[in-house]
Amino acid sequence: MEDFKKEIKGFKIFLIIFALIVLVFIQKGNQERFISLLDKISGKDMELVLFKEYPGDNLKYFKGSILKWEKNSLIFFNKDGKQKWVKDFSFMEPDFLLGQDYIYAMDKSTGDIYKINSQGDTILRLQLKTPIFNITESGSYLMAHIKGEGERLIIIDEGGKKVLDQPVPGNILTFGVNQDGSRYVYSTIKVEGGDIISQIFVLNKNGKVKYNMSFKDEIVFSTSFINDQVLLLTDNNLRLILNGNVKWSKEFPLIKDSYIGDNKIYVLYDNNLEIMDFGGKVEKKAALGLDYEKILPLEKSIALYGNKNLSILQNGKEIIKYIGAKEIVDLRAYNDFVALHYEDYIEVNKLQSK
């Protein structure tokens, strides 16, 4: 009986303390202080600390190091700015692409492509023997957009084998491949009777068209796979498509960019960021105080950037707002480092707790 009375007394004390906390919390201004305290406890009070600046033009940040393309040479620098290796080429129309793990140096006039790792080793050489308009990396695949008398799409696996070489009617806008290489997608645009018509084509691994869809007065920005589904982003609409049927569709004003990651879809439009699940249900919406143009995934967060502005968000909440000295040309990240590319230098910052 005595133990029971002690339990009742302890429970009453708990209720009184809880009630006091609630009264304090609902006071004006205390909510923000309480949330700030939770952020500090959970380690979300972050800052960008300058790590190093690298002066010069034609610089790129890649996996913690600096690359420079100079005439026909690709130069790789260590973190301390000292030259580690250099590779010379004799390209007529040189260009290069930074992939997830590899660098692709190419001669766009001949289709000669070198796949290079961060140690300077050539992992693979491809000789497409045709001028290249553009290449992109999609998972473990390399995709080449060819322009000539007509347009073609060439898809190459990580071993260097052509898995698709397909003529494409119309002008290619976007292209991609799903994770296991069983489906490909590309989009085109044409003018028909004064109307702008965008189309998407989904193909199997043998190059046979499984289905295609047309959209009037819309321009395709991106086509991305979620398993066998296609997430289609146009200038004013986001759709999830499966086997030629629209599972859901959402209209947005002034769409700028989208990103798929952590089983979420991020859409940047106007001055807002919307986060939704794969069913199209909105989980979070953040109103942004500044203008941003691009989304970049970081290790544990999302970065938005455009003009001079940079914002870093965790779980839809802004943890860092940064205004650069000049217009940010590009942004790249590696582990907890964020590199801001300006016209004549790169500024590398470390993302860390205060």
Short mmCIF file of C-alpha atoms in Angstrom, two decimals:
data_model
loop_
_atom_site.label_atom_id
_atom_site.label_comp_id
_atom_site.label_asym_id
_atom_site.label_seq_id
_atom_site.Cartn_x
_atom_site.Cartn_y
_atom_site.Cartn_z
CA MET A 1 0.00 0.00 0.00
CA GLU A 2 2.81 2.37 0.92
CA ASP A 3 4.56 1.62 -2.44
CA PHE A 4 1.33 2.39 -4.30
CA LYS A 5 1.03 5.80 -2.56
CA LYS A 6 4.64 6.60 -3.54
CA GLU A 7 3.86 5.73 -7.18
CA ILE A 8 0.77 8.02 -7.12
CA LYS A 9 2.80 10.85 -5.57
CA GLY A 10 5.58 10.41 -8.17
CA PHE A 11 3.06 10.48 -11.01
CA LYS A 12 1.50 13.72 -9.67
CA ILE A 13 4.94 15.35 -9.52
CA PHE A 14 5.55 14.28 -13.13
CA LEU A 15 2.21 15.81 -14.21
CA ILE A 16 3.05 19.10 -12.47
CA ILE A 17 6.49 19.28 -14.12
CA PHE A 18 4.98 18.41 -17.52
CA ALA A 19 2.31 21.11 -17.12
CA LEU A 20 4.99 23.70 -16.27
CA ILE A 21 6.97 22.73 -19.37
CA VAL A 22 3.87 23.13 -21.54
CA LEU A 23 3.10 26.55 -20.00
CA VAL A 24 6.66 27.72 -20.64
CA PHE A 25 6.66 26.31 -24.15
CA ILE A 26 3.48 28.13 -25.26
CA GLN A 27 4.88 31.49 -24.17
CA LYS A 28 5.64 33.73 -27.15
CA GLY A 29 9.19 33.23 -28.40
CA ASN A 30 9.90 30.16 -26.25
CA GLN A 31 9.01 27.74 -29.07
CA GLU A 32 11.91 29.02 -31.15
CA ARG A 33 14.32 28.80 -28.22
CA PHE A 34 13.11 25.28 -27.47
CA ILE A 35 13.58 24.20 -31.11
CA SER A 36 17.02 25.83 -31.13
CA LEU A 37 17.92 23.86 -28.01
CA LEU A 38 16.75 20.62 -29.65
CA ASP A 39 18.85 21.41 -32.71
CA LYS A 40 21.94 21.86 -30.54
CA ILE A 41 21.25 18.65 -28.66
CA SER A 42 20.77 16.73 -31.92
CA GLY A 43 23.94 18.21 -33.44
CA LYS A 44 22.18 20.17 -36.21
CA ASP A 45 23.67 23.55 -35.34
CA MET A 46 26.14 23.60 -38.22
CA GLU A 47 28.46 26.00 -39.98
CA LEU A 48 30.70 26.19 -43.04
CA VAL A 49 34.36 26.70 -42.16
CA LEU A 50 36.81 27.74 -44.87
CA PHE A 51 39.29 24.91 -45.51
CA LYS A 52 41.30 26.20 -48.48
CA GLU A 53 41.12 28.45 -51.53
CA TYR A 54 42.57 27.46 -54.90
CA PRO A 55 43.12 30.37 -57.34
CA GLY A 56 42.96 29.87 -61.10
CA ASP A 57 40.51 29.30 -63.92
CA ASN A 58 39.29 26.02 -65.48
CA LEU A 59 39.42 24.34 -62.05
CA LYS A 60 37.15 21.53 -60.84
CA TYR A 61 36.75 19.89 -57.43
CA PHE A 62 36.71 16.08 -57.62
CA LYS A 63 36.60 13.66 -54.67
CA GLY A 64 38.54 15.99 -52.36
CA SER A 65 41.15 17.10 -54.91
CA ILE A 66 41.50 19.75 -57.63
CA LEU A 67 41.53 19.19 -61.40
CA LYS A 68 42.65 21.68 -64.02
CA TRP A 69 42.10 21.40 -67.77
CA GLU A 70 44.83 23.38 -69.53
CA LYS A 71 45.08 23.27 -73.33
CA ASN A 72 45.28 19.49 -73.91
CA SER A 73 46.46 18.50 -70.43
CA LEU A 74 44.51 17.20 -67.47
CA ILE A 75 46.34 18.13 -64.25
CA PHE A 76 45.47 16.64 -60.86
CA PHE A 77 46.44 18.41 -57.62
CA ASN A 78 46.52 17.12 -54.04
CA LYS A 79 44.63 18.85 -51.22
CA ASP A 80 47.71 20.98 -50.50
CA GLY A 81 47.71 22.29 -54.09
CA LYS A 82 50.77 20.34 -55.25
CA GLN A 83 50.66 18.60 -58.61
CA LYS A 84 50.14 14.85 -58.29
CA TRP A 85 49.87 13.76 -61.92
CA VAL A 86 49.27 15.09 -65.43
CA LYS A 87 47.90 13.40 -68.56
CA ASP A 88 48.45 14.87 -72.02
CA PHE A 89 46.12 14.39 -74.96
CA SER A 90 46.12 15.41 -78.62
CA PHE A 91 42.43 16.24 -78.97
CA MET A 92 40.98 18.47 -81.68
CA GLU A 93 37.89 19.39 -79.64
CA PRO A 94 38.72 18.58 -76.00
CA ASP A 95 36.19 18.31 -73.20
CA PHE A 96 35.78 16.33 -69.99
CA LEU A 97 33.03 15.07 -67.70
CA LEU A 98 33.24 14.41 -63.96
CA GLY A 99 31.33 11.26 -63.07
CA GLN A 100 30.57 9.76 -59.69
CA ASP A 101 33.92 7.94 -59.40
CA TYR A 102 35.67 8.57 -62.72
CA ILE A 103 36.81 11.37 -65.01
CA TYR A 104 35.95 11.14 -68.70
CA ALA A 105 38.33 13.03 -71.04
CA MET A 106 37.21 13.15 -74.65
CA ASP A 107 37.71 14.47 -78.13
CA LYS A 108 34.19 15.49 -79.16
CA SER A 109 35.21 15.64 -82.84
CA THR A 110 36.19 11.96 -83.05
CA GLY A 111 34.38 10.22 -80.17
CA ASP A 112 37.64 9.22 -78.48
CA ILE A 113 36.89 8.84 -74.73
CA TYR A 114 39.24 8.02 -71.84
CA LYS A 115 37.83 6.80 -68.51
CA ILE A 116 40.32 7.81 -65.78
CA ASN A 117 40.41 7.18 -62.02
CA SER A 118 41.65 9.63 -59.37
CA GLN A 119 45.16 8.06 -59.50
CA GLY A 120 45.48 9.01 -63.17
CA ASP A 121 45.09 5.46 -64.50
CA THR A 122 43.15 4.95 -67.74
CA ILE A 123 40.54 2.34 -66.84
CA LEU A 124 38.96 2.22 -70.28
CA ARG A 125 39.36 3.78 -73.72
CA LEU A 126 36.38 4.07 -76.05
CA GLN A 127 36.65 4.92 -79.74
CA LEU A 128 33.16 5.68 -81.01
CA LYS A 129 34.52 7.00 -84.33
CA THR A 130 31.80 9.64 -84.57
CA PRO A 131 31.49 13.22 -83.32
CA ILE A 132 29.86 13.50 -79.88
CA PHE A 133 27.41 16.23 -78.97
CA ASN A 134 27.18 15.30 -75.28
CA ILE A 135 27.84 12.43 -72.87
CA THR A 136 26.47 11.70 -69.42
CA GLU A 137 26.95 9.04 -66.76
CA SER A 138 23.84 7.16 -65.66
CA GLY A 139 24.64 4.74 -62.85
CA SER A 140 27.34 2.40 -64.21
CA TYR A 141 26.50 3.28 -67.82
CA LEU A 142 27.87 5.95 -70.14
CA MET A 143 25.41 7.52 -72.58
CA ALA A 144 26.48 9.44 -75.69
CA HIS A 145 24.26 11.82 -77.64
CA ILE A 146 25.27 11.86 -81.32
CA LYS A 147 24.24 14.57 -83.78
CA GLY A 148 24.78 14.42 -87.53
CA GLU A 149 22.37 13.92 -90.39
CA GLY A 150 20.11 12.45 -87.71
CA GLU A 151 20.43 11.94 -83.95
CA ARG A 152 21.51 8.75 -82.20
CA LEU A 153 21.83 7.50 -78.67
CA ILE A 154 24.71 5.18 -77.74
CA ILE A 155 24.75 3.40 -74.37
CA ILE A 156 27.93 1.71 -73.11
CA ASP A 157 28.26 -0.53 -70.05
CA GLU A 158 31.09 -0.31 -67.52
CA GLY A 159 33.11 -2.88 -69.46
CA GLY A 160 33.04 -0.76 -72.61
CA LYS A 161 30.44 -2.80 -74.52
CA LYS A 162 27.81 -1.01 -76.60
CA VAL A 163 24.45 -2.17 -75.31
CA LEU A 164 22.43 0.22 -77.48
CA ASP A 165 23.09 2.23 -80.64
CA GLN A 166 19.74 3.68 -81.58
CA PRO A 167 18.69 6.25 -84.22
CA VAL A 168 16.30 8.76 -82.66
CA PRO A 169 13.67 10.72 -84.62
CA GLY A 170 13.50 14.35 -83.50
CA ASN A 171 15.79 16.36 -81.26
CA ILE A 172 16.95 14.60 -78.07
CA LEU A 173 16.36 16.47 -74.80
CA THR A 174 17.13 13.97 -72.00
CA PHE A 175 18.12 10.32 -71.59
CA GLY A 176 18.79 7.77 -68.84
CA VAL A 177 18.96 4.11 -67.90
CA ASN A 178 17.56 2.25 -64.90
CA GLN A 179 19.78 0.61 -62.28
CA ASP A 180 19.98 -2.90 -63.76
CA GLY A 181 20.18 -1.73 -67.39
CA SER A 182 16.91 -3.39 -68.40
CA ARG A 183 15.16 -0.17 -69.46
CA TYR A 184 16.20 3.06 -71.15
CA VAL A 185 14.38 6.34 -71.56
CA TYR A 186 14.88 9.35 -73.78
CA SER A 187 12.81 12.42 -74.57
CA THR A 188 12.54 14.48 -77.74
CA ILE A 189 11.00 17.75 -78.87
CA LYS A 190 9.53 18.85 -82.17
CA VAL A 191 7.27 21.55 -83.61
CA GLU A 192 4.11 20.22 -85.25
CA GLY A 193 1.48 22.50 -86.74
CA GLY A 194 2.73 25.42 -84.69
CA ASP A 195 2.57 23.39 -81.45
CA ILE A 196 5.52 22.27 -79.32
CA ILE A 197 5.34 18.51 -78.79
CA SER A 198 7.54 16.70 -76.29
CA GLN A 199 7.70 12.91 -76.30
CA ILE A 200 9.22 10.28 -74.06
CA PHE A 201 10.22 6.80 -75.24
CA VAL A 202 10.87 3.88 -72.88
CA LEU A 203 12.80 0.95 -74.37
CA ASN A 204 13.85 -2.49 -73.18
CA LYS A 205 17.49 -3.61 -73.23
CA ASN A 206 17.12 -4.87 -76.83
CA GLY A 207 16.17 -1.40 -78.01
CA LYS A 208 12.49 -2.22 -78.58
CA VAL A 209 10.10 0.59 -77.62
CA LYS A 210 7.86 -0.53 -74.75
CA TYR A 211 5.77 2.64 -74.84
CA ASN A 212 5.89 6.31 -75.74
CA MET A 213 3.89 9.33 -74.60
CA SER A 214 3.34 12.85 -75.99
CA PHE A 215 2.89 16.14 -74.12
CA LYS A 216 1.70 19.29 -75.84
CA ASP A 217 3.18 22.70 -74.97
CA GLU A 218 5.53 21.22 -72.36
CA ILE A 219 9.32 21.00 -72.41
CA VAL A 220 10.98 18.03 -70.71
CA PHE A 221 13.64 18.97 -68.15
CA SER A 222 14.54 15.51 -66.83
CA THR A 223 13.61 11.82 -67.05
CA SER A 224 14.69 9.63 -64.12
CA PHE A 225 13.95 6.04 -63.20
CA ILE A 226 12.49 4.93 -59.87
CA ASN A 227 12.85 1.18 -60.39
CA ASP A 228 10.79 0.64 -63.59
CA GLN A 229 8.82 3.85 -63.16
CA VAL A 230 9.78 7.09 -64.90
CA LEU A 231 9.72 10.38 -63.03
CA LEU A 232 9.07 12.98 -65.72
CA LEU A 233 9.79 16.63 -64.98
CA THR A 234 8.65 19.29 -67.45
CA ASP A 235 8.63 23.07 -67.21
CA ASN A 236 5.38 23.03 -65.21
CA ASN A 237 4.53 19.46 -64.23
CA LEU A 238 5.87 16.45 -62.37
CA ARG A 239 4.51 12.99 -63.27
CA LEU A 240 5.24 9.43 -62.22
CA ILE A 241 4.68 7.03 -65.10
CA LEU A 242 4.47 3.24 -65.14
CA ASN A 243 4.03 1.27 -68.36
CA GLY A 244 2.64 4.29 -70.20
CA ASN A 245 0.13 5.27 -67.50
CA VAL A 246 0.38 8.37 -65.31
CA LYS A 247 0.17 7.19 -61.68
CA TRP A 248 0.08 10.74 -60.36
CA SER A 249 0.73 14.25 -61.56
CA LYS A 250 1.41 17.58 -59.81
CA GLU A 251 1.59 21.05 -61.31
CA PHE A 252 4.24 23.51 -60.13
CA PRO A 253 4.92 27.11 -61.14
CA LEU A 254 8.43 27.96 -62.32
CA ILE A 255 10.06 24.53 -61.83
CA LYS A 256 13.86 24.80 -61.61
CA ASP A 257 15.25 21.41 -60.57
CA SER A 258 14.43 18.04 -59.01
CA TYR A 259 16.35 15.28 -57.24
CA ILE A 260 15.56 11.68 -56.19
CA GLY A 261 17.28 10.39 -53.04
CA ASP A 262 16.62 8.63 -49.71
CA ASN A 263 13.26 7.40 -51.06
CA LYS A 264 12.19 11.02 -51.49
CA ILE A 265 11.52 13.37 -54.39
CA TYR A 266 12.80 16.94 -54.00
CA VAL A 267 11.31 19.64 -56.25
CA LEU A 268 12.72 23.17 -56.38
CA TYR A 269 10.27 25.67 -57.84
CA ASP A 270 9.78 29.42 -57.62
CA ASN A 271 11.15 30.16 -54.09
CA ASN A 272 10.05 26.85 -52.55
CA LEU A 273 11.38 23.35 -51.96
CA GLU A 274 8.84 20.53 -51.75
CA ILE A 275 9.70 17.05 -50.45
CA MET A 276 7.36 14.17 -51.25
CA ASP A 277 7.28 10.39 -51.17
CA PHE A 278 7.12 8.21 -54.27
CA GLY A 279 3.34 8.25 -54.04
CA GLY A 280 3.29 12.01 -54.58
CA LYS A 281 2.30 12.79 -50.99
CA VAL A 282 3.92 15.99 -49.73
CA GLU A 283 5.93 15.38 -46.55
CA LYS A 284 7.53 18.82 -46.15
CA LYS A 285 7.48 22.18 -47.85
CA ALA A 286 10.07 24.88 -47.20
CA ALA A 287 9.62 28.51 -48.21
CA LEU A 288 13.00 29.89 -49.23
CA GLY A 289 14.00 33.47 -48.55
CA LEU A 290 16.50 33.65 -51.42
CA ASP A 291 16.60 32.60 -55.07
CA TYR A 292 18.12 29.18 -55.90
CA GLU A 293 18.48 27.32 -59.21
CA LYS A 294 19.97 23.88 -58.48
CA ILE A 295 19.77 20.97 -56.01
CA LEU A 296 22.92 19.11 -54.98
CA PRO A 297 22.89 16.08 -52.63
CA LEU A 298 25.46 16.15 -49.84
CA GLU A 299 26.44 13.28 -47.55
CA LYS A 300 23.70 13.86 -44.95
CA SER A 301 21.85 16.87 -46.33
CA ILE A 302 20.70 18.77 -49.41
CA ALA A 303 22.27 21.91 -50.86
CA LEU A 304 20.47 24.53 -52.92
CA TYR A 305 22.44 27.12 -54.85
CA GLY A 306 22.09 29.84 -57.45
CA ASN A 307 23.55 33.29 -58.14
CA LYS A 308 25.53 34.05 -54.94
CA ASN A 309 23.26 32.04 -52.67
CA LEU A 310 23.77 28.70 -50.92
CA SER A 311 21.41 26.96 -48.51
CA ILE A 312 21.95 23.60 -46.80
CA LEU A 313 18.96 21.70 -45.42
CA GLN A 314 18.55 18.66 -43.19
CA ASN A 315 15.15 16.96 -43.12
CA GLY A 316 13.66 19.96 -44.92
CA LYS A 317 14.98 22.47 -42.37
CA GLU A 318 17.59 25.07 -43.28
CA ILE A 319 20.71 24.67 -41.16
CA ILE A 320 23.03 26.98 -43.12
CA LYS A 321 22.42 30.04 -45.26
CA TYR A 322 25.50 31.35 -47.07
CA ILE A 323 25.99 34.24 -49.50
CA GLY A 324 29.13 33.99 -51.60
CA ALA A 325 31.49 36.77 -52.58
CA LYS A 326 30.68 36.32 -56.28
CA GLU A 327 28.29 34.39 -58.46
CA ILE A 328 28.56 30.65 -57.79
CA VAL A 329 29.33 28.98 -61.14
CA ASP A 330 29.14 25.41 -59.83
CA LEU A 331 28.95 23.46 -56.59
CA ARG A 332 30.45 20.07 -55.78
CA ALA A 333 30.72 18.08 -52.56
CA TYR A 334 32.76 15.22 -51.13
CA ASN A 335 32.14 13.74 -47.68
CA ASP A 336 31.74 16.79 -45.40
CA PHE A 337 33.43 19.22 -47.80
CA VAL A 338 31.54 21.67 -50.02
CA ALA A 339 33.38 23.34 -52.92
CA LEU A 340 32.05 26.62 -54.31
CA HIS A 341 33.27 27.21 -57.86
CA TYR A 342 33.74 30.83 -58.84
CA GLU A 343 35.01 32.09 -62.18
CA ASP A 344 38.65 32.42 -61.10
CA TYR A 345 39.00 30.31 -57.95
CA ILE A 346 37.50 27.48 -55.88
CA GLU A 347 36.61 27.88 -52.23
CA VAL A 348 36.50 24.61 -50.25
CA ASN A 349 34.55 24.67 -46.98
CA LYS A 350 34.05 22.02 -44.32
CA LEU A 351 30.57 21.38 -42.97
CA GLN A 352 30.83 20.86 -39.22
CA SER A 353 29.05 21.36 -35.91
CA LYS A 354 29.53 24.67 -34.11
#
